[in-house]
Amino acid sequence: LGSIDLFVYDSLQTFRHMTFEYRSAWSALSPGGLLLSNNAFVTPAFWWFTHRRRAPFLFVGGDFGVTRTPL
């Protein structure tokens, strides 16, 4: 598919599954691409993933996490 600009996660909510999907999507995201995750706080996966990459993030609407790849 090449690169993508947006990835929305809304799937199985386990740490292992979430981090696998985040890593897979992150490698395909274009510079400045967005990763959105539903139920970002069910596990610490979203925080852990963004922390490891030093990626800024926002919490939107109470349960969505949003981050982006570096420009």
N, CA, C and O atoms as a Tripos MOL2 file, in Angstrom:
@<TRIPOS>MOLECULE
protein
  284   283    71     0     0
PROTEIN
NO_CHARGES

@<TRIPOS>ATOM
      1 N           0.8020   -1.2090    0.0000 N.3       1 LEU1
      2 CA          0.0000    0.0000    0.0000 C.3       1 LEU1
      3 C           0.8400    1.2670    0.0000 C.2       1 LEU1
      4 O           0.3420    2.3350   -0.3570 O.2       1 LEU1
      5 N           2.0890    1.1700    0.3890 N.am      2 GLY2
      6 CA          2.8890    2.3830    0.5330 C.3       2 GLY2
      7 C           2.6060    3.0310    1.8700 C.2       2 GLY2
      8 O           2.3010    2.3450    2.8470 O.2       2 GLY2
      9 N           2.7040    4.3490    1.9190 N.am      3 SER3
     10 CA          2.4840    5.0300    3.1910 C.3       3 SER3
     11 C           1.0100    5.4250    3.3410 C.2       3 SER3
     12 O           0.2680    5.5590    2.3680 O.2       3 SER3
     13 N           0.6320    5.6030    4.5970 N.am      4 ILE4
     14 CA         -0.7380    6.0260    4.9100 C.3       4 ILE4
     15 C          -0.6610    7.3050    5.7430 C.2       4 ILE4
     16 O           0.3630    7.5780    6.3700 O.2       4 ILE4
     17 N          -1.7220    8.0730    5.7500 N.am      5 ASP5
     18 CA         -1.7560    9.3330    6.4920 C.3       5 ASP5
     19 C          -2.5070    9.2210    7.8150 C.2       5 ASP5
     20 O          -2.3070   10.0280    8.7220 O.2       5 ASP5
     21 N          -3.3710    8.2170    7.9160 N.am      6 LEU6
     22 CA         -4.2130    8.0920    9.1060 C.3       6 LEU6
     23 C          -4.4560    6.6240    9.4200 C.2       6 LEU6
     24 O          -4.7530    5.8290    8.5290 O.2       6 LEU6
     25 N          -4.3260    6.2720   10.7020 N.am      7 PHE7
     26 CA         -4.6530    4.9300   11.1660 C.3       7 PHE7
     27 C          -5.5570    5.0720   12.3790 C.2       7 PHE7
     28 O          -5.2300    5.7930   13.3220 O.2       7 PHE7
     29 N          -6.6950    4.3840   12.3560 N.am      8 VAL8
     30 CA         -7.6360    4.4060   13.4730 C.3       8 VAL8
     31 C          -7.6950    3.0130   14.0640 C.2       8 VAL8
     32 O          -8.0340    2.0490   13.3760 O.2       8 VAL8
     33 N          -7.3650    2.9110   15.3370 N.am      9 TYR9
     34 CA         -7.3910    1.6230   16.0290 C.3       9 TYR9
     35 C          -8.6940    1.4920   16.8030 C.2       9 TYR9
     36 O          -9.0310    2.3510   17.6180 O.2       9 TYR9
     37 N          -9.4130    0.4280   16.5480 N.am     10 ASP10
     38 CA        -10.6490    0.1170   17.2830 C.3      10 ASP10
     39 C         -10.8300   -1.3930   17.2220 C.2      10 ASP10
     40 O         -11.7140   -1.8990   16.5310 O.2      10 ASP10
     41 N          -9.9800   -2.1010   17.9530 N.am     11 SER11
     42 CA         -9.9670   -3.5520   17.8860 C.3      11 SER11
     43 C          -9.7850   -4.1250   19.2860 C.2      11 SER11
     44 O         -10.0970   -3.4660   20.2780 O.2      11 SER11
     45 N          -9.2840   -5.3400   19.3630 N.am     12 LEU12
     46 CA         -9.0580   -6.0330   20.6220 C.3      12 LEU12
     47 C          -8.2410   -5.1690   21.5710 C.2      12 LEU12
     48 O          -7.2220   -4.6030   21.1760 O.2      12 LEU12
     49 N          -8.6810   -5.0670   22.8160 N.am     13 GLN13
     50 CA         -8.0500   -4.1520   23.7520 C.3      13 GLN13
     51 C          -7.1970   -4.8910   24.7780 C.2      13 GLN13
     52 O          -7.5210   -4.9510   25.9640 O.2      13 GLN13
     53 N          -6.0950   -5.4510   24.2800 N.am     14 THR14
     54 CA         -5.0830   -6.0350   25.1540 C.3      14 THR14
     55 C          -3.7770   -5.3160   24.8510 C.2      14 THR14
     56 O          -3.5660   -4.8380   23.7360 O.2      14 THR14
     57 N          -2.9130   -5.2440   25.8350 N.am     15 PHE15
     58 CA         -1.6360   -4.5610   25.6600 C.3      15 PHE15
     59 C          -0.8850   -5.1270   24.4590 C.2      15 PHE15
     60 O          -0.3970   -4.3760   23.6150 O.2      15 PHE15
     61 N          -0.7970   -6.4250   24.3880 N.am     16 ARG16
     62 CA         -0.0410   -7.0820   23.3180 C.3      16 ARG16
     63 C          -0.6070   -6.7600   21.9370 C.2      16 ARG16
     64 O           0.1360   -6.4070   21.0200 O.2      16 ARG16
     65 N          -1.9100   -6.8840   21.7970 N.am     17 HIS17
     66 CA         -2.5390   -6.6400   20.4940 C.3      17 HIS17
     67 C          -2.4280   -5.1710   20.0920 C.2      17 HIS17
     68 O          -2.1190   -4.8550   18.9430 O.2      17 HIS17
     69 N          -2.6780   -4.2900   21.0330 N.am     18 MET18
     70 CA         -2.6300   -2.8560   20.7410 C.3      18 MET18
     71 C          -1.2230   -2.4330   20.3210 C.2      18 MET18
     72 O          -1.0670   -1.7220   19.3280 O.2      18 MET18
     73 N          -0.2070   -2.8560   21.0550 N.am     19 THR19
     74 CA          1.1530   -2.4480   20.6960 C.3      19 THR19
     75 C           1.5750   -3.0480   19.3540 C.2      19 THR19
     76 O           2.2850   -2.3980   18.5870 O.2      19 THR19
     77 N           1.1530   -4.2680   19.0650 N.am     20 PHE20
     78 CA          1.4500   -4.8570   17.7550 C.3      20 PHE20
     79 C           0.8520   -4.0070   16.6400 C.2      20 PHE20
     80 O           1.5340   -3.6890   15.6650 O.2      20 PHE20
     81 N          -0.4050   -3.6440   16.7790 N.am     21 GLU21
     82 CA         -1.0730   -2.8480   15.7390 C.3      21 GLU21
     83 C          -0.4740   -1.4500   15.6420 C.2      21 GLU21
     84 O          -0.2720   -0.9450   14.5380 O.2      21 GLU21
     85 N          -0.1880   -0.8230   16.7670 N.am     22 TYR22
     86 CA          0.4340    0.5010   16.7440 C.3      22 TYR22
     87 C           1.7730    0.4550   16.0030 C.2      22 TYR22
     88 O           2.0380    1.2930   15.1410 O.2      22 TYR22
     89 N           2.6140   -0.5260   16.3400 N.am     23 ARG23
     90 CA          3.9210   -0.6480   15.6820 C.3      23 ARG23
     91 C           3.7620   -0.8690   14.1800 C.2      23 ARG23
     92 O           4.4760   -0.2600   13.3820 O.2      23 ARG23
     93 N           2.8460   -1.7230   13.7990 N.am     24 SER24
     94 CA          2.6220   -2.0020   12.3770 C.3      24 SER24
     95 C           2.1630   -0.7510   11.6330 C.2      24 SER24
     96 O           2.6610   -0.4510   10.5480 O.2      24 SER24
     97 N           1.2330   -0.0370   12.2080 N.am     25 ALA25
     98 CA          0.7250    1.1780   11.5650 C.3      25 ALA25
     99 C           1.7830    2.2710   11.5450 C.2      25 ALA25
    100 O           1.9340    2.9690   10.5420 O.2      25 ALA25
    101 N           2.5150    2.4260   12.6430 N.am     26 TRP26
    102 CA          3.5180    3.4910   12.7600 C.3      26 TRP26
    103 C           4.5470    3.4070   11.6350 C.2      26 TRP26
    104 O           4.9460    4.4240   11.0670 O.2      26 TRP26
    105 N           4.9650    2.1990   11.3250 N.am     27 SER27
    106 CA          5.9830    2.0250   10.2850 C.3      27 SER27
    107 C           5.4410    2.3750    8.8990 C.2      27 SER27
    108 O           6.2230    2.6370    7.9850 O.2      27 SER27
    109 N           4.1280    2.3840    8.7270 N.am     28 ALA28
    110 CA          3.5230    2.7100    7.4310 C.3      28 ALA28
    111 C           3.0530    4.1630    7.3390 C.2      28 ALA28
    112 O           2.7370    4.6410    6.2500 O.2      28 ALA28
    113 N           3.0060    4.8680    8.4680 N.am     29 LEU29
    114 CA          2.5150    6.2420    8.4630 C.3      29 LEU29
    115 C           3.5160    7.1880    7.8060 C.2      29 LEU29
    116 O           4.7260    7.0770    8.0050 O.2      29 LEU29
    117 N           2.9880    8.1130    7.0270 N.am     30 SER30
    118 CA          3.8220    9.1310    6.3960 C.3      30 SER30
    119 C           4.2690   10.1420    7.4500 C.2      30 SER30
    120 O           3.7000   10.1680    8.5420 O.2      30 SER30
    121 N           5.2740   10.9770    7.1570 N.am     31 PRO31
    122 CA          5.6790   12.0070    8.1080 C.3      31 PRO31
    123 C           4.4940   12.8990    8.4770 C.2      31 PRO31
    124 O           3.7980   13.4160    7.6040 O.2      31 PRO31
    125 N           4.2790   13.0690    9.7640 N.am     32 GLY32
    126 CA          3.1300   13.8390   10.2400 C.3      32 GLY32
    127 C           1.8320   13.0580   10.2250 C.2      32 GLY32
    128 O           0.7690   13.6170   10.4940 O.2      32 GLY32
    129 N           1.9030   11.7530    9.9080 N.am     33 GLY33
    130 CA          0.7050   10.9090    9.8770 C.3      33 GLY33
    131 C           0.1160   10.7290   11.2610 C.2      33 GLY33
    132 O           0.8380   10.7500   12.2580 O.2      33 GLY33
    133 N          -1.1850   10.5540   11.3240 N.am     34 LEU34
    134 CA         -1.8930   10.4580   12.6010 C.3      34 LEU34
    135 C          -2.2530    9.0240   12.9540 C.2      34 LEU34
    136 O          -2.6680    8.2400   12.1000 O.2      34 LEU34
    137 N          -2.0870    8.6990   14.2240 N.am     35 LEU35
    138 CA         -2.5310    7.4260   14.7800 C.3      35 LEU35
    139 C          -3.5670    7.7550   15.8420 C.2      35 LEU35
    140 O          -3.2610    8.4230   16.8300 O.2      35 LEU35
    141 N          -4.7930    7.2870   15.6390 N.am     36 LEU36
    142 CA         -5.8760    7.4850   16.5920 C.3      36 LEU36
    143 C          -6.2300    6.1370   17.1960 C.2      36 LEU36
    144 O          -6.2700    5.1240   16.4970 O.2      36 LEU36
    145 N          -6.4850    6.1290   18.4990 N.am     37 SER37
    146 CA         -6.8290    4.8840   19.1630 C.3      37 SER37
    147 C          -8.0660    5.0640   20.0230 C.2      37 SER37
    148 O          -8.1130    5.9280   20.8980 O.2      37 SER37
    149 N          -9.0600    4.2400   19.7620 N.am     38 ASN38
    150 CA        -10.2440    4.1990   20.6110 C.3      38 ASN38
    151 C          -9.8800    3.4430   21.8850 C.2      38 ASN38
    152 O          -9.0280    2.5540   21.8570 O.2      38 ASN38
    153 N         -10.5090    3.7840   22.9820 N.am     39 ASN39
    154 CA        -10.2600    3.1340   24.2750 C.3      39 ASN39
    155 C          -8.7720    3.0860   24.6040 C.2      39 ASN39
    156 O          -8.2470    2.0520   25.0180 O.2      39 ASN39
    157 N          -8.1060    4.2140   24.4140 N.am     40 ALA40
    158 CA         -6.6570    4.3010   24.5860 C.3      40 ALA40
    159 C          -6.2180    4.0640   26.0270 C.2      40 ALA40
    160 O          -5.0260    3.8820   26.2760 O.2      40 ALA40
    161 N          -7.1370    4.0620   26.9700 N.am     41 PHE41
    162 CA         -6.7540    3.9600   28.3750 C.3      41 PHE41
    163 C          -7.2030    2.6610   29.0310 C.2      41 PHE41
    164 O          -7.1080    2.5150   30.2500 O.2      41 PHE41
    165 N          -7.6810    1.7370   28.2480 N.am     42 VAL42
    166 CA         -8.0730    0.4330   28.7830 C.3      42 VAL42
    167 C          -6.8370   -0.3160   29.2800 C.2      42 VAL42
    168 O          -6.8850   -1.0120   30.2940 O.2      42 VAL42
    169 N          -5.7390   -0.1640   28.5550 N.am     43 THR43
    170 CA         -4.4440   -0.7220   28.9590 C.3      43 THR43
    171 C          -3.4300    0.4300   28.8760 C.2      43 THR43
    172 O          -3.7450    1.4860   28.3270 O.2      43 THR43
    173 N          -2.2290    0.2390   29.4100 N.am     44 PRO44
    174 CA         -1.2090    1.2950   29.2760 C.3      44 PRO44
    175 C          -0.5060    1.2890   27.9150 C.2      44 PRO44
    176 O           0.5000    1.9790   27.7500 O.2      44 PRO44
    177 N          -1.0010    0.5400   26.9550 N.am     45 ALA45
    178 CA         -0.3300    0.3810   25.6620 C.3      45 ALA45
    179 C          -0.1210    1.7020   24.9430 C.2      45 ALA45
    180 O           0.9760    1.9490   24.4410 O.2      45 ALA45
    181 N          -1.1220    2.5510   24.8750 N.am     46 PHE46
    182 CA         -0.9880    3.8130   24.1390 C.3      46 PHE46
    183 C           0.0640    4.7010   24.7920 C.2      46 PHE46
    184 O           0.9310    5.2460   24.1100 O.2      46 PHE46
    185 N          -0.0110    4.8460   26.1010 N.am     47 TRP47
    186 CA          0.9780    5.6530   26.8140 C.3      47 TRP47
    187 C           2.3760    5.0710   26.5980 C.2      47 TRP47
    188 O           3.3100    5.8060   26.2770 O.2      47 TRP47
    189 N           2.5250    3.7560   26.7730 N.am     48 TRP48
    190 CA          3.8190    3.1020   26.6230 C.3      48 TRP48
    191 C           4.3750    3.3220   25.2160 C.2      48 TRP48
    192 O           5.5450    3.6640   25.0460 O.2      48 TRP48
    193 N           3.5210    3.1200   24.2140 N.am     49 PHE49
    194 CA          3.9450    3.2620   22.8130 C.3      49 PHE49
    195 C           4.4290    4.6780   22.5280 C.2      49 PHE49
    196 O           5.5060    4.8570   21.9590 O.2      49 PHE49
    197 N           3.6570    5.6790   22.9100 N.am     50 THR50
    198 CA          4.0390    7.0650   22.6350 C.3      50 THR50
    199 C           5.2670    7.4660   23.4600 C.2      50 THR50
    200 O           6.1310    8.1940   22.9720 O.2      50 THR50
    201 N           5.3440    7.0070   24.6720 N.am     51 HIS51
    202 CA          6.4890    7.3190   25.5320 C.3      51 HIS51
    203 C           7.7810    6.7670   24.9330 C.2      51 HIS51
    204 O           8.7920    7.4690   24.8960 O.2      51 HIS51
    205 N           7.7600    5.5390   24.4710 N.am     52 ARG52
    206 CA          8.9430    4.9080   23.8760 C.3      52 ARG52
    207 C           9.4240    5.6380   22.6190 C.2      52 ARG52
    208 O          10.6170    5.6360   22.3130 O.2      52 ARG52
    209 N           8.5040    6.2540   21.9040 N.am     53 ARG53
    210 CA          8.8590    6.9650   20.6760 C.3      53 ARG53
    211 C           9.0010    8.4670   20.8850 C.2      53 ARG53
    212 O           9.2890    9.2100   19.9470 O.2      53 ARG53
    213 N           8.7990    8.9020   22.1100 N.am     54 ARG54
    214 CA          8.8540   10.3380   22.4410 C.3      54 ARG54
    215 C           7.9170   11.1280   21.5280 C.2      54 ARG54
    216 O           8.2380   12.2290   21.0790 O.2      54 ARG54
    217 N           6.7750   10.5480   21.2700 N.am     55 ALA55
    218 CA          5.7730   11.1590   20.3960 C.3      55 ALA55
    219 C           4.7610   11.9300   21.2410 C.2      55 ALA55
    220 O           4.2720   11.4110   22.2450 O.2      55 ALA55
    221 N           4.4470   13.1430   20.8530 N.am     56 PRO56
    222 CA          3.4190   13.8910   21.5770 C.3      56 PRO56
    223 C           2.0640   13.2150   21.3960 C.2      56 PRO56
    224 O           1.8210   12.5600   20.3820 O.2      56 PRO56
    225 N           1.1950   13.3730   22.3680 N.am     57 PHE57
    226 CA         -0.1420   12.7960   22.2340 C.3      57 PHE57
    227 C          -1.1650   13.6830   22.9080 C.2      57 PHE57
    228 O          -0.8340   14.5000   23.7680 O.2      57 PHE57
    229 N          -2.4080   13.5120   22.5070 N.am     58 LEU58
    230 CA         -3.5520   14.1970   23.1010 C.3      58 LEU58
    231 C          -4.5930   13.1590   23.4480 C.2      58 LEU58
    232 O          -4.6940   12.1160   22.8030 O.2      58 LEU58
    233 N          -5.3610   13.4570   24.4690 N.am     59 PHE59
    234 CA         -6.5230   12.6430   24.8030 C.3      59 PHE59
    235 C          -7.7470   13.4250   24.3530 C.2      59 PHE59
    236 O          -7.9270   14.5830   24.7320 O.2      59 PHE59
    237 N          -8.5730   12.8000   23.5560 N.am     60 VAL60
    238 CA         -9.7180   13.4790   22.9620 C.3      60 VAL60
    239 C         -10.9960   12.7350   23.3180 C.2      60 VAL60
    240 O         -11.0720   11.5170   23.1570 O.2      60 VAL60
    241 N         -11.9750   13.4430   23.7880 N.am     61 GLY61
    242 CA        -13.2770   12.8560   24.0500 C.3      61 GLY61
    243 C         -13.2930   11.8230   25.1610 C.2      61 GLY61
    244 O         -14.2110   11.0060   25.2260 O.2      61 GLY61
    245 N         -12.3170   11.8400   26.0170 N.am     62 GLY62
    246 CA        -12.3190   10.9460   27.1670 C.3      62 GLY62
    247 C         -11.7140    9.5840   26.9340 C.2      62 GLY62
    248 O         -11.1190    9.0230   27.8550 O.2      62 GLY62
    249 N         -11.8380    9.0210   25.7370 N.am     63 ASP63
    250 CA        -11.2820    7.6790   25.5430 C.3      63 ASP63
    251 C         -10.4880    7.5080   24.2510 C.2      63 ASP63
    252 O         -10.0550    6.3990   23.9370 O.2      63 ASP63
    253 N         -10.2900    8.5940   23.4970 N.am     64 PHE64
    254 CA         -9.4800    8.5260   22.2850 C.3      64 PHE64
    255 C          -8.1040    9.1160   22.5490 C.2      64 PHE64
    256 O          -7.9770   10.1590   23.1900 O.2      64 PHE64
    257 N          -7.0760    8.4410   22.0510 N.am     65 GLY65
    258 CA         -5.7190    8.9620   22.0800 C.3      65 GLY65
    259 C          -5.3010    9.2780   20.6580 C.2      65 GLY65
    260 O          -5.6160    8.5320   19.7310 O.2      65 GLY65
    261 N          -4.5920   10.3830   20.4860 N.am     66 VAL66
    262 CA         -4.1340   10.8070   19.1650 C.3      66 VAL66
    263 C          -2.6490   11.1450   19.2590 C.2      66 VAL66
    264 O          -2.2210   11.8440   20.1770 O.2      66 VAL66
    265 N          -1.8730   10.6490   18.3110 N.am     67 THR67
    266 CA         -0.4620   10.9900   18.2050 C.3      67 THR67
    267 C          -0.1100   11.0910   16.7260 C.2      67 THR67
    268 O          -0.8970   10.7140   15.8580 O.2      67 THR67
    269 N           1.0890   11.6080   16.4560 N.am     68 ARG68
    270 CA          1.5110   11.7090   15.0680 C.3      68 ARG68
    271 C           2.9910   11.3840   14.9480 C.2      68 ARG68
    272 O           3.7610   11.5040   15.9010 O.2      68 ARG68
    273 N           3.3580   10.9710   13.7500 N.am     69 THR69
    274 CA          4.7650   10.6910   13.4780 C.3      69 THR69
    275 C           5.5020   12.0120   13.3080 C.2      69 THR69
    276 O           4.8830   13.0310   13.0050 O.2      69 THR69
    277 N           6.8250   12.0040   13.5000 N.am     70 PRO70
    278 CA          7.5860   13.2440   13.3050 C.3      70 PRO70
    279 C           7.4850   13.7510   11.8650 C.2      70 PRO70
    280 O           7.3350   12.9740   10.9220 O.2      70 PRO70
    281 N           7.5690   15.0530   11.7260 N.am     71 LEU71
    282 CA          7.5220   15.6580   10.3790 C.3      71 LEU71
    283 C           8.8290   15.5020    9.6570 C.2      71 LEU71
    284 O           8.9630   15.9510    8.5190 O.2      71 LEU71
@<TRIPOS>BOND
     1     1     2 1
     2     2     3 1
     3     3     4 2
     4     3     5 am
     5     5     6 1
     6     6     7 1
     7     7     8 2
     8     7     9 am
     9     9    10 1
    10    10    11 1
    11    11    12 2
    12    11    13 am
    13    13    14 1
    14    14    15 1
    15    15    16 2
    16    15    17 am
    17    17    18 1
    18    18    19 1
    19    19    20 2
    20    19    21 am
    21    21    22 1
    22    22    23 1
    23    23    24 2
    24    23    25 am
    25    25    26 1
    26    26    27 1
    27    27    28 2
    28    27    29 am
    29    29    30 1
    30    30    31 1
    31    31    32 2
    32    31    33 am
    33    33    34 1
    34    34    35 1
    35    35    36 2
    36    35    37 am
    37    37    38 1
    38    38    39 1
    39    39    40 2
    40    39    41 am
    41    41    42 1
    42    42    43 1
    43    43    44 2
    44    43    45 am
    45    45    46 1
    46    46    47 1
    47    47    48 2
    48    47    49 am
    49    49    50 1
    50    50    51 1
    51    51    52 2
    52    51    53 am
    53    53    54 1
    54    54    55 1
    55    55    56 2
    56    55    57 am
    57    57    58 1
    58    58    59 1
    59    59    60 2
    60    59    61 am
    61    61    62 1
    62    62    63 1
    63    63    64 2
    64    63    65 am
    65    65    66 1
    66    66    67 1
    67    67    68 2
    68    67    69 am
    69    69    70 1
    70    70    71 1
    71    71    72 2
    72    71    73 am
    73    73    74 1
    74    74    75 1
    75    75    76 2
    76    75    77 am
    77    77    78 1
    78    78    79 1
    79    79    80 2
    80    79    81 am
    81    81    82 1
    82    82    83 1
    83    83    84 2
    84    83    85 am
    85    85    86 1
    86    86    87 1
    87    87    88 2
    88    87    89 am
    89    89    90 1
    90    90    91 1
    91    91    92 2
    92    91    93 am
    93    93    94 1
    94    94    95 1
    95    95    96 2
    96    95    97 am
    97    97    98 1
    98    98    99 1
    99    99   100 2
   100    99   101 am
   101   101   102 1
   102   102   103 1
   103   103   104 2
   104   103   105 am
   105   105   106 1
   106   106   107 1
   107   107   108 2
   108   107   109 am
   109   109   110 1
   110   110   111 1
   111   111   112 2
   112   111   113 am
   113   113   114 1
   114   114   115 1
   115   115   116 2
   116   115   117 am
   117   117   118 1
   118   118   119 1
   119   119   120 2
   120   119   121 am
   121   121   122 1
   122   122   123 1
   123   123   124 2
   124   123   125 am
   125   125   126 1
   126   126   127 1
   127   127   128 2
   128   127   129 am
   129   129   130 1
   130   130   131 1
   131   131   132 2
   132   131   133 am
   133   133   134 1
   134   134   135 1
   135   135   136 2
   136   135   137 am
   137   137   138 1
   138   138   139 1
   139   139   140 2
   140   139   141 am
   141   141   142 1
   142   142   143 1
   143   143   144 2
   144   143   145 am
   145   145   146 1
   146   146   147 1
   147   147   148 2
   148   147   149 am
   149   149   150 1
   150   150   151 1
   151   151   152 2
   152   151   153 am
   153   153   154 1
   154   154   155 1
   155   155   156 2
   156   155   157 am
   157   157   158 1
   158   158   159 1
   159   159   160 2
   160   159   161 am
   161   161   162 1
   162   162   163 1
   163   163   164 2
   164   163   165 am
   165   165   166 1
   166   166   167 1
   167   167   168 2
   168   167   169 am
   169   169   170 1
   170   170   171 1
   171   171   172 2
   172   171   173 am
   173   173   174 1
   174   174   175 1
   175   175   176 2
   176   175   177 am
   177   177   178 1
   178   178   179 1
   179   179   180 2
   180   179   181 am
   181   181   182 1
   182   182   183 1
   183   183   184 2
   184   183   185 am
   185   185   186 1
   186   186   187 1
   187   187   188 2
   188   187   189 am
   189   189   190 1
   190   190   191 1
   191   191   192 2
   192   191   193 am
   193   193   194 1
   194   194   195 1
   195   195   196 2
   196   195   197 am
   197   197   198 1
   198   198   199 1
   199   199   200 2
   200   199   201 am
   201   201   202 1
   202   202   203 1
   203   203   204 2
   204   203   205 am
   205   205   206 1
   206   206   207 1
   207   207   208 2
   208   207   209 am
   209   209   210 1
   210   210   211 1
   211   211   212 2
   212   211   213 am
   213   213   214 1
   214   214   215 1
   215   215   216 2
   216   215   217 am
   217   217   218 1
   218   218   219 1
   219   219   220 2
   220   219   221 am
   221   221   222 1
   222   222   223 1
   223   223   224 2
   224   223   225 am
   225   225   226 1
   226   226   227 1
   227   227   228 2
   228   227   229 am
   229   229   230 1
   230   230   231 1
   231   231   232 2
   232   231   233 am
   233   233   234 1
   234   234   235 1
   235   235   236 2
   236   235   237 am
   237   237   238 1
   238   238   239 1
   239   239   240 2
   240   239   241 am
   241   241   242 1
   242   242   243 1
   243   243   244 2
   244   243   245 am
   245   245   246 1
   246   246   247 1
   247   247   248 2
   248   247   249 am
   249   249   250 1
   250   250   251 1
   251   251   252 2
   252   251   253 am
   253   253   254 1
   254   254   255 1
   255   255   256 2
   256   255   257 am
   257   257   258 1
   258   258   259 1
   259   259   260 2
   260   259   261 am
   261   261   262 1
   262   262   263 1
   263   263   264 2
   264   263   265 am
   265   265   266 1
   266   266   267 1
   267   267   268 2
   268   267   269 am
   269   269   270 1
   270   270   271 1
   271   271   272 2
   272   271   273 am
   273   273   274 1
   274   274   275 1
   275   275   276 2
   276   275   277 am
   277   277   278 1
   278   278   279 1
   279   279   280 2
   280   279   281 am
   281   281   282 1
   282   282   283 1
   283   283   284 2
@<TRIPOS>SUBSTRUCTURE
     1 LEU1         2 RESIDUE 1 A LEU
     2 GLY2         6 RESIDUE 1 A GLY
     3 SER3        10 RESIDUE 1 A SER
     4 ILE4        14 RESIDUE 1 A ILE
     5 ASP5        18 RESIDUE 1 A ASP
     6 LEU6        22 RESIDUE 1 A LEU
     7 PHE7        26 RESIDUE 1 A PHE
     8 VAL8        30 RESIDUE 1 A VAL
     9 TYR9        34 RESIDUE 1 A TYR
    10 ASP10       38 RESIDUE 1 A ASP
    11 SER11       42 RESIDUE 1 A SER
    12 LEU12       46 RESIDUE 1 A LEU
    13 GLN13       50 RESIDUE 1 A GLN
    14 THR14       54 RESIDUE 1 A THR
    15 PHE15       58 RESIDUE 1 A PHE
    16 ARG16       62 RESIDUE 1 A ARG
    17 HIS17       66 RESIDUE 1 A HIS
    18 MET18       70 RESIDUE 1 A MET
    19 THR19       74 RESIDUE 1 A THR
    20 PHE20       78 RESIDUE 1 A PHE
    21 GLU21       82 RESIDUE 1 A GLU
    22 TYR22       86 RESIDUE 1 A TYR
    23 ARG23       90 RESIDUE 1 A ARG
    24 SER24       94 RESIDUE 1 A SER
    25 ALA25       98 RESIDUE 1 A ALA
    26 TRP26      102 RESIDUE 1 A TRP
    27 SER27      106 RESIDUE 1 A SER
    28 ALA28      110 RESIDUE 1 A ALA
    29 LEU29      114 RESIDUE 1 A LEU
    30 SER30      118 RESIDUE 1 A SER
    31 PRO31      122 RESIDUE 1 A PRO
    32 GLY32      126 RESIDUE 1 A GLY
    33 GLY33      130 RESIDUE 1 A GLY
    34 LEU34      134 RESIDUE 1 A LEU
    35 LEU35      138 RESIDUE 1 A LEU
    36 LEU36      142 RESIDUE 1 A LEU
    37 SER37      146 RESIDUE 1 A SER
    38 ASN38      150 RESIDUE 1 A ASN
    39 ASN39      154 RESIDUE 1 A ASN
    40 ALA40      158 RESIDUE 1 A ALA
    41 PHE41      162 RESIDUE 1 A PHE
    42 VAL42      166 RESIDUE 1 A VAL
    43 THR43      170 RESIDUE 1 A THR
    44 PRO44      174 RESIDUE 1 A PRO
    45 ALA45      178 RESIDUE 1 A ALA
    46 PHE46      182 RESIDUE 1 A PHE
    47 TRP47      186 RESIDUE 1 A TRP
    48 TRP48      190 RESIDUE 1 A TRP
    49 PHE49      194 RESIDUE 1 A PHE
    50 THR50      198 RESIDUE 1 A THR
    51 HIS51      202 RESIDUE 1 A HIS
    52 ARG52      206 RESIDUE 1 A ARG
    53 ARG53      210 RESIDUE 1 A ARG
    54 ARG54      214 RESIDUE 1 A ARG
    55 ALA55      218 RESIDUE 1 A ALA
    56 PRO56      222 RESIDUE 1 A PRO
    57 PHE57      226 RESIDUE 1 A PHE
    58 LEU58      230 RESIDUE 1 A LEU
    59 PHE59      234 RESIDUE 1 A PHE
    60 VAL60      238 RESIDUE 1 A VAL
    61 GLY61      242 RESIDUE 1 A GLY
    62 GLY62      246 RESIDUE 1 A GLY
    63 ASP63      250 RESIDUE 1 A ASP
    64 PHE64      254 RESIDUE 1 A PHE
    65 GLY65      258 RESIDUE 1 A GLY
    66 VAL66      262 RESIDUE 1 A VAL
    67 THR67      266 RESIDUE 1 A THR
    68 ARG68      270 RESIDUE 1 A ARG
    69 THR69      274 RESIDUE 1 A THR
    70 PRO70      278 RESIDUE 1 A PRO
    71 LEU71      282 RESIDUE 1 A LEU
